[in-house]
GROMACS .gro file of C-alpha atoms in nm:
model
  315
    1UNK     CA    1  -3.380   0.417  -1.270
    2UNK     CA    2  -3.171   0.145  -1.355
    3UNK     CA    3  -3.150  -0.166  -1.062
    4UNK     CA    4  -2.792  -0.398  -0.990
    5UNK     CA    5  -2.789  -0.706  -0.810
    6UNK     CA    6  -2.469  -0.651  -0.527
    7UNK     CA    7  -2.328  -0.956  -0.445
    8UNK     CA    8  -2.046  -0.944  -0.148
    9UNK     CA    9  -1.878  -1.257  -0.098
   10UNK     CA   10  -1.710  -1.316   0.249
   11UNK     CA   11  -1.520  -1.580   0.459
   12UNK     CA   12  -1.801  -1.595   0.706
   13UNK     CA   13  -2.134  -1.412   0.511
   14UNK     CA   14  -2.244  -1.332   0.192
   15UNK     CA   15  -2.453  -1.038   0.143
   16UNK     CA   16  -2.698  -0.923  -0.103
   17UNK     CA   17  -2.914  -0.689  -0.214
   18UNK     CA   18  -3.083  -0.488  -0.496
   19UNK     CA   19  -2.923  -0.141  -0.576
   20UNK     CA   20  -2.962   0.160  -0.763
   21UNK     CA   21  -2.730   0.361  -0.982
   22UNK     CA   22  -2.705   0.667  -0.683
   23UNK     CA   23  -2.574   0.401  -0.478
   24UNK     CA   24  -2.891   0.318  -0.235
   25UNK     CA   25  -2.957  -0.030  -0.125
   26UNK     CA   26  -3.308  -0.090  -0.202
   27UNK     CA   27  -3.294  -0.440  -0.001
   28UNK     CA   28  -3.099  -0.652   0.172
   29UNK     CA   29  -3.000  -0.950   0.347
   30UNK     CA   30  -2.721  -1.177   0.439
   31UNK     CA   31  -2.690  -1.563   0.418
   32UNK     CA   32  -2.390  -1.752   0.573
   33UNK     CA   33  -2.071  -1.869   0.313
   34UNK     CA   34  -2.045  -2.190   0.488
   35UNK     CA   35  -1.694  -2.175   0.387
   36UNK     CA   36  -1.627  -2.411   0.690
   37UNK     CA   37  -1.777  -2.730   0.476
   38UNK     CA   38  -1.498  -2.709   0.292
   39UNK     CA   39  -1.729  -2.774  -0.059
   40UNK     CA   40  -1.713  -2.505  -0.369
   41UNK     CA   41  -2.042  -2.610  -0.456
   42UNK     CA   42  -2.186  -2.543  -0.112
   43UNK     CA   43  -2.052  -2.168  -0.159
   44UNK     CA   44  -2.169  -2.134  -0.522
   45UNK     CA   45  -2.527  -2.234  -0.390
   46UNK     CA   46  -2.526  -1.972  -0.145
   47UNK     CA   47  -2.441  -1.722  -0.355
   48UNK     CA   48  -2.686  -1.823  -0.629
   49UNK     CA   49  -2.955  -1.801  -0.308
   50UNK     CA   50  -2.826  -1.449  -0.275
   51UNK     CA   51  -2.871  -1.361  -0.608
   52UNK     CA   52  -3.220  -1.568  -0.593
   53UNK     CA   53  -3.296  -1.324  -0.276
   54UNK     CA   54  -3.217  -1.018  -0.443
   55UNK     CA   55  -3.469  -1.058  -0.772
   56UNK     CA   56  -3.761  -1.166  -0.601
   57UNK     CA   57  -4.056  -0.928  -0.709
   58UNK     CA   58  -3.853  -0.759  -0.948
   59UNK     CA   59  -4.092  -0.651  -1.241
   60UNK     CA   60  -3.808  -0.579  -1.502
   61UNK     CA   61  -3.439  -0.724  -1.548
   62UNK     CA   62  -3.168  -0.594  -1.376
   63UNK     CA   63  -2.874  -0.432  -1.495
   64UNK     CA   64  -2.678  -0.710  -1.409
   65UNK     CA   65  -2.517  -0.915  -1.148
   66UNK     CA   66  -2.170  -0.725  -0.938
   67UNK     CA   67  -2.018  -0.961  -0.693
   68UNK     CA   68  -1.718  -0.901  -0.500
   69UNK     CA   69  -1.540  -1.183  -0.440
   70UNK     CA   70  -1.283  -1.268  -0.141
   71UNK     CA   71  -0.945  -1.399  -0.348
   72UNK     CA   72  -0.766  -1.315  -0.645
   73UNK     CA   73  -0.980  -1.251  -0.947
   74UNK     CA   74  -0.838  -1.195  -1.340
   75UNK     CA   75  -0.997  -0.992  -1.616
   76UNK     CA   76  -1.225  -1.286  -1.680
   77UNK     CA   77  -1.401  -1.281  -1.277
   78UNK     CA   78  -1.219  -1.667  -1.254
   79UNK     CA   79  -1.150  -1.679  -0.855
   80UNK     CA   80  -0.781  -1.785  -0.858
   81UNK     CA   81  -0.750  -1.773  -0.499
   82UNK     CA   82  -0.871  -1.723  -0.119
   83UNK     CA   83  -0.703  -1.830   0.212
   84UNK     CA   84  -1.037  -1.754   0.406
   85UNK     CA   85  -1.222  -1.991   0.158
   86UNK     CA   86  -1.119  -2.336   0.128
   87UNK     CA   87  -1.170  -2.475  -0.269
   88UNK     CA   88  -1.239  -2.122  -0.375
   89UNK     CA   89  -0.966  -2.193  -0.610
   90UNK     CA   90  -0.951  -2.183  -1.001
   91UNK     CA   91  -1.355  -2.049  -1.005
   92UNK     CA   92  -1.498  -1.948  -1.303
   93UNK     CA   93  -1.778  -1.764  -1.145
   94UNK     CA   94  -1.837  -1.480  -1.382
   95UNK     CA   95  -1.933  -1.768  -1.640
   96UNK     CA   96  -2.114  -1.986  -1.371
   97UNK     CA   97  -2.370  -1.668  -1.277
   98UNK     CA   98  -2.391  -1.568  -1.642
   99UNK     CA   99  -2.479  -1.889  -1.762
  100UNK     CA  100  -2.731  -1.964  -1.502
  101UNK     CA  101  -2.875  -1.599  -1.472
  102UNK     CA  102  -2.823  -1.458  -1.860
  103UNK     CA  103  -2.744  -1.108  -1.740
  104UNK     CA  104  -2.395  -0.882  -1.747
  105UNK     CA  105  -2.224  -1.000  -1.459
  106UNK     CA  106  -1.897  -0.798  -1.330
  107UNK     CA  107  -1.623  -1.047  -1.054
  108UNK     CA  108  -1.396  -0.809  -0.874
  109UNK     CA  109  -1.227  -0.835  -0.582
  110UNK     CA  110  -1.371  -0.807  -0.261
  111UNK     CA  111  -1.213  -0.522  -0.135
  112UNK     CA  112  -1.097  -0.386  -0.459
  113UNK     CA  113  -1.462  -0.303  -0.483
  114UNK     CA  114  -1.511  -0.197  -0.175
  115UNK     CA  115  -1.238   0.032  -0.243
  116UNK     CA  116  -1.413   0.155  -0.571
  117UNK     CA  117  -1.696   0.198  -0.431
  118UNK     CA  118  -1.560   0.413  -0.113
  119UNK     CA  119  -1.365   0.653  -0.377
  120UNK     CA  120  -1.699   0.725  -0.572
  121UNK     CA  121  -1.966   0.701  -0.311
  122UNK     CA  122  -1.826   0.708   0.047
  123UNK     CA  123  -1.525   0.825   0.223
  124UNK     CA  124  -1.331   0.865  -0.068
  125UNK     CA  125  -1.506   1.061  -0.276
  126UNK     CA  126  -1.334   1.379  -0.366
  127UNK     CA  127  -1.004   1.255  -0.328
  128UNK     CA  128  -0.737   1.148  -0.533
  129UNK     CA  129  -0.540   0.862  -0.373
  130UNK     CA  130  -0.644   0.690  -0.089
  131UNK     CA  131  -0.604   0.359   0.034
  132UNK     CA  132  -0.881   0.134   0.198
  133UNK     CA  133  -0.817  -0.129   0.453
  134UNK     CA  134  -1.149  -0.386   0.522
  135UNK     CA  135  -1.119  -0.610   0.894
  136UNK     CA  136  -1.332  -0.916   0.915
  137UNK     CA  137  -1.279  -1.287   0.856
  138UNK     CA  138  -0.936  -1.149   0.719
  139UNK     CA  139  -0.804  -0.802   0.639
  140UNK     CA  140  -0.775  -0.691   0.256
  141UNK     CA  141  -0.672  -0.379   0.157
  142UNK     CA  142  -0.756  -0.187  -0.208
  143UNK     CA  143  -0.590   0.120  -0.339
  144UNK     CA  144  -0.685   0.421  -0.594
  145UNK     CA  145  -0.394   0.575  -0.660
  146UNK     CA  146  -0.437   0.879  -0.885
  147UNK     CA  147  -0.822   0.842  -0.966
  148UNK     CA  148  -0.714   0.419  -1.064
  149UNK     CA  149  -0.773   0.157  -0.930
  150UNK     CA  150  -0.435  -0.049  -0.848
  151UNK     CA  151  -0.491  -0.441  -0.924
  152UNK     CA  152  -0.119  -0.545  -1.018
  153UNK     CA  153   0.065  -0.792  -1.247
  154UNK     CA  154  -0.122  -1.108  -1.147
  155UNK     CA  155  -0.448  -0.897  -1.070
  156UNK     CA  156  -0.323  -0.900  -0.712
  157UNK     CA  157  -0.160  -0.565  -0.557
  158UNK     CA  158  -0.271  -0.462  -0.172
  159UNK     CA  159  -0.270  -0.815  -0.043
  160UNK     CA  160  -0.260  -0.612   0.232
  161UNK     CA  161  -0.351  -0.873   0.491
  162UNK     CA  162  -0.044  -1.064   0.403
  163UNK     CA  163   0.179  -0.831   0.411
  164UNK     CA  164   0.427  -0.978   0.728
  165UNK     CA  165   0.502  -0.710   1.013
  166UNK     CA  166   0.725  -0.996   1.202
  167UNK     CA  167   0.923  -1.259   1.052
  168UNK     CA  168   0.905  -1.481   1.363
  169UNK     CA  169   0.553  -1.434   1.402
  170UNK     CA  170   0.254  -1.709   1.421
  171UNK     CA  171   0.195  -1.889   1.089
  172UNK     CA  172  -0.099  -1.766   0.859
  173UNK     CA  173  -0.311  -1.931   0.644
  174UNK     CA  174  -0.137  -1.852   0.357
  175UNK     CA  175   0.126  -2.065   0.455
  176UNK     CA  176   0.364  -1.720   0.557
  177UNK     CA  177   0.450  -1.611   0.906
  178UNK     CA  178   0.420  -1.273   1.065
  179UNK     CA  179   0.122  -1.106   0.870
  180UNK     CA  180  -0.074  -0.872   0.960
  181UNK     CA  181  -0.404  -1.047   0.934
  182UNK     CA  182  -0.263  -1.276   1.228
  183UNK     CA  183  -0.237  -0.965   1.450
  184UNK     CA  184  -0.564  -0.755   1.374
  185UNK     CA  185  -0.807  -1.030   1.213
  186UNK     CA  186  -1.138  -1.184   1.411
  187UNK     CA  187  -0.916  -1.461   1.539
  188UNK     CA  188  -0.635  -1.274   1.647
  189UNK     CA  189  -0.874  -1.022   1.891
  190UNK     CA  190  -1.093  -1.292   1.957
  191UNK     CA  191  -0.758  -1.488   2.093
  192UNK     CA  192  -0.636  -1.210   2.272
  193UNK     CA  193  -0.993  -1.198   2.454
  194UNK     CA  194  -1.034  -1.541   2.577
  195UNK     CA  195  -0.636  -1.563   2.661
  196UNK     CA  196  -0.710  -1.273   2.934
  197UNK     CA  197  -0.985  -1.438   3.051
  198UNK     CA  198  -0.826  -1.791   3.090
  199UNK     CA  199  -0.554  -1.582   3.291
  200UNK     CA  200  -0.779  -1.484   3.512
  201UNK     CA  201  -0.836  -1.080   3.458
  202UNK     CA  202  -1.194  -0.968   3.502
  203UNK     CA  203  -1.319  -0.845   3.218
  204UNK     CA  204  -1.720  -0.732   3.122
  205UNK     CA  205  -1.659  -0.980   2.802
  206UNK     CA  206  -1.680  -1.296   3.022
  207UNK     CA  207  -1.998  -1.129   3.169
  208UNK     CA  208  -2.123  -0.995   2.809
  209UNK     CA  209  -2.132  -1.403   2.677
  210UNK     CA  210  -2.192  -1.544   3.026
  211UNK     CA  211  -1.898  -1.714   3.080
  212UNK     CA  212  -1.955  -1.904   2.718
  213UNK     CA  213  -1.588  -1.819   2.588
  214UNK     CA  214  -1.714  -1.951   2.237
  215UNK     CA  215  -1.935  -1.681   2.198
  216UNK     CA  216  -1.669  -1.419   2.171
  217UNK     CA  217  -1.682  -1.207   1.872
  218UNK     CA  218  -1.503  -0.847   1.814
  219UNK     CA  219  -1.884  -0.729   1.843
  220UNK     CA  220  -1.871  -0.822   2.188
  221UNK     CA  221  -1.545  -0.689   2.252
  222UNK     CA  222  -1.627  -0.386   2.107
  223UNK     CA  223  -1.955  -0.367   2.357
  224UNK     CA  224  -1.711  -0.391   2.639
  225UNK     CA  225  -1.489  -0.172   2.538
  226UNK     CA  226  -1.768   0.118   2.506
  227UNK     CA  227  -1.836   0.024   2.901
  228UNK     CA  228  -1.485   0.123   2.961
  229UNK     CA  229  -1.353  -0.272   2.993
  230UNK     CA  230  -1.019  -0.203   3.042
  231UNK     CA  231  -0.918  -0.585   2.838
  232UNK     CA  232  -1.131  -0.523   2.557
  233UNK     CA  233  -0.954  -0.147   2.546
  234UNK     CA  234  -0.615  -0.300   2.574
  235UNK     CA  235  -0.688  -0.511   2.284
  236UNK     CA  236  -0.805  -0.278   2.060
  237UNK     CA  237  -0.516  -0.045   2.122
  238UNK     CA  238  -0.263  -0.326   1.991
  239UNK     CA  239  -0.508  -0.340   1.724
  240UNK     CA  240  -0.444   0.003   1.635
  241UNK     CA  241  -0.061   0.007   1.722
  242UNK     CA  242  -0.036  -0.306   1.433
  243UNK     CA  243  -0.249  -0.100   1.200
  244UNK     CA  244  -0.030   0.173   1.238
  245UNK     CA  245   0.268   0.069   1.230
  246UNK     CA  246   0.164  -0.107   0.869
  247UNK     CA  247   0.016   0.203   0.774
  248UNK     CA  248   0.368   0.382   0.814
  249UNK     CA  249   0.489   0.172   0.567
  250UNK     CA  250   0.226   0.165   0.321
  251UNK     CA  251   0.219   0.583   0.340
  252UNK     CA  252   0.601   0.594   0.283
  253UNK     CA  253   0.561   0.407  -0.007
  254UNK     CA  254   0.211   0.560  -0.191
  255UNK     CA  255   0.148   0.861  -0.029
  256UNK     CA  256  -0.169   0.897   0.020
  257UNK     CA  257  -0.429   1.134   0.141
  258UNK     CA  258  -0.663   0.921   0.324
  259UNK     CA  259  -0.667   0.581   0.513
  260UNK     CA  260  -1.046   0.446   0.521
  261UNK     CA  261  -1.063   0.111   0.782
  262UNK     CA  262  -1.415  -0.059   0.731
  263UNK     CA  263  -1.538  -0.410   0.800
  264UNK     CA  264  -1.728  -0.490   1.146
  265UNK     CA  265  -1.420  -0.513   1.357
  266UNK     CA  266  -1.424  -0.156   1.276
  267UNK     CA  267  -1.752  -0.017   1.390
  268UNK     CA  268  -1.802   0.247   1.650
  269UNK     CA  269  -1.425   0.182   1.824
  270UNK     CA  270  -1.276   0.513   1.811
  271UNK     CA  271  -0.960   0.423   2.020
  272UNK     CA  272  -0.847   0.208   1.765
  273UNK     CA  273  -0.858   0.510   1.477
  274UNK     CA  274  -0.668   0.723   1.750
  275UNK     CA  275  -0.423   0.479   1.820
  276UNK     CA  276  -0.381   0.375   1.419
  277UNK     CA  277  -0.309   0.754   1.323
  278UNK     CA  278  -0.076   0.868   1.660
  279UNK     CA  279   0.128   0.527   1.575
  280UNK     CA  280   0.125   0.605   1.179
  281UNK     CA  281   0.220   0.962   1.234
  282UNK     CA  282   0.496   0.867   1.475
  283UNK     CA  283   0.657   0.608   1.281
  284UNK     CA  284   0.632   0.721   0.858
  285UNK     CA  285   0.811   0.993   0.649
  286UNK     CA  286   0.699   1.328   0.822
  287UNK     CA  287   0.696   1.464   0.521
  288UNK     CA  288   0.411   1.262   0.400
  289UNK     CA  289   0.210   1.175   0.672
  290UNK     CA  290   0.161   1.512   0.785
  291UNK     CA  291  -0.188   1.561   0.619
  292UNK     CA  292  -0.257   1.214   0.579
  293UNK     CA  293  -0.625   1.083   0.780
  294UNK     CA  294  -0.742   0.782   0.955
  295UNK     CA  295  -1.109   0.775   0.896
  296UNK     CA  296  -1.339   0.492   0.909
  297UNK     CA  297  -1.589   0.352   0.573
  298UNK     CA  298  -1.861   0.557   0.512
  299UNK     CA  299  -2.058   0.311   0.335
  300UNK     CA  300  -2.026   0.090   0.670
  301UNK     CA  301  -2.135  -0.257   0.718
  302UNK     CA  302  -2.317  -0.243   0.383
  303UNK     CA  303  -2.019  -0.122   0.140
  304UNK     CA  304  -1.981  -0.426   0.002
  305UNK     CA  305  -2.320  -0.452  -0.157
  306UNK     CA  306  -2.302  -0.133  -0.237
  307UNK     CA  307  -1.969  -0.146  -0.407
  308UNK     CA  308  -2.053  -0.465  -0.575
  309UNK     CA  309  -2.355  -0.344  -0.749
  310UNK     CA  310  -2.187   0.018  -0.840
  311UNK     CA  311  -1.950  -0.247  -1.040
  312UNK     CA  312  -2.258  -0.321  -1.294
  313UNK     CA  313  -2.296   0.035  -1.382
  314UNK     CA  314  -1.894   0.161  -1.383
  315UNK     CA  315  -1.769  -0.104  -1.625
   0.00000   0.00000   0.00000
């Protein structure tokens, strides 16, 4: 059977590992982007020591190389643009991997193939139109709308995370105010977390990082929040009342069938899903929300690699 290399390129990690064409991970690992030093060159070398990672001991040649890339990627896999990755502008890193590596290599969109990959592998499959919605670093968004994948004029439809839910909200990284990503992103609950605790309110997430407020992650909110920390639940119910309250829009304008959230802001908090889909179904078209399902990834934490190395055997 025939092996991909599934590259998933993130604001904080990039992960990699060897794949097959049923969509197992054979290995796996993930190395950090390092997007903080502010260097392309840094971020290409991680990425080529994720790629390095993923062929050691292979016996034959893979397929080829599938990376999913955070930004705004054209036909040709050139990077255009990322807010989560300073310098990860104007990349040309479909020819910089295929000139070092001299296999196929397929650049797509982070979540784009994430999305792809959750309509042919995960919680997708079997339907027609969905839309898919990944938290972390920032929040992206992909959509398959009639069995296609939607990518836009300038290769960029379902910015998702930049779509603004308050015109006099904080300022994003983009340079807008108000989006989404500024309400339900790692910094945002992260924020919210340490705010409470500077106020004073007892919460198990002082207790979970020992009073080492740097140390707060959604991970660890999400910990508390499974011990019934009434903070950590607070904050991951405004969570879900921003995601579904952009939800309502994005139904009344694609209809879709399903609404997949993935990413590890996402993982095992259940009152967030409940609070995304009562919000959704109160505020969109009831028309076309009636059947419409908040479900999380299927392909979890390790969708991206996944995705990224079904890319080498779809196109």
């Amino acid at each position: 059977m025939r092996k991909a290399i599934g590259i998933d390129v993130g604001g904080t990690y990039i992960k990699a590992g060897l794949t097959d064409e049923n969509g197992n991970i054979l290995k796996k690992k993930q190395f950090p982007t390092m997007a903080e030093k502010g260097s392309r060159d840094i971020v290409l070398k991680q990425i080529e020591n994720a790629i390095d990672f993923a062929m050691e001991g292979l016996t034959e040649s893979p397929a080829g190389i599938g990376i999913g890339s955070a930004g705004i990627v054209d036909d040709y896999g050139v990077v255009f643009e990322s807010p989560n990755i300073p310098e990860w502008h104007n990349i040309p890193l479909k020819k910089i991997i295929s000139d070092k590596y001299k296999f196929p290599v397929t650049v797509e969109n982070d979540v784009n193939s994430i999305t792809w990959g959750e309509f042919l592998y995960g919680a997708g499959k079997g339907y027609n139109t969905i839309i898919c919605i990944t938290m972390g670093t920032g929040v992206g968004g992909g959509v398959v709308k009639d069995g296609k994948l939607m990518r836009g004029n300038k290769y960029s439809a379902v910015e998702i995370g930049h779509i603004p839910i308050d015109y006099k909200g904080p300022q994003c990284k983009c340079g807008n105010y108000g989006c989404i990503e500024r309400f339900v992103g790692k910094e945002y609950i992260v924020e919210n977390a340490v705010n409470a605790i500077k106020k004073g309110e007892k919460t198990l997430i002082f207790d979970l990082v020992e009073g080492k407020l740097e140390e707060i992650t959604p991970k660890i909110i999400s910990a508390a929040y499974r011990k019934n920390d009434r903070v950590a639940t607070d904050i991951l119910i405004n969570v879900g009342i921003c995601l579904g309250a952009l939800f309502s829009g994005l139904v009344n304008l694609l209809n879709p069938e399903v609404i997949i959230i993935g990413g590890g802001i996402a993982q095992n908090v259940p009152i967030m899903f409940e609070t995304a889909e009562k919000t959704l179904k109160e505020r969109a078209m009831k028309i076309l929300v009636n059947d419409v399902k908040v479900i999380p990834s299927k392909l979890g934490l390790d969708a991206g690699i996944i995705s990224a190395g079904a890319l080498v055997f779809q196109k």
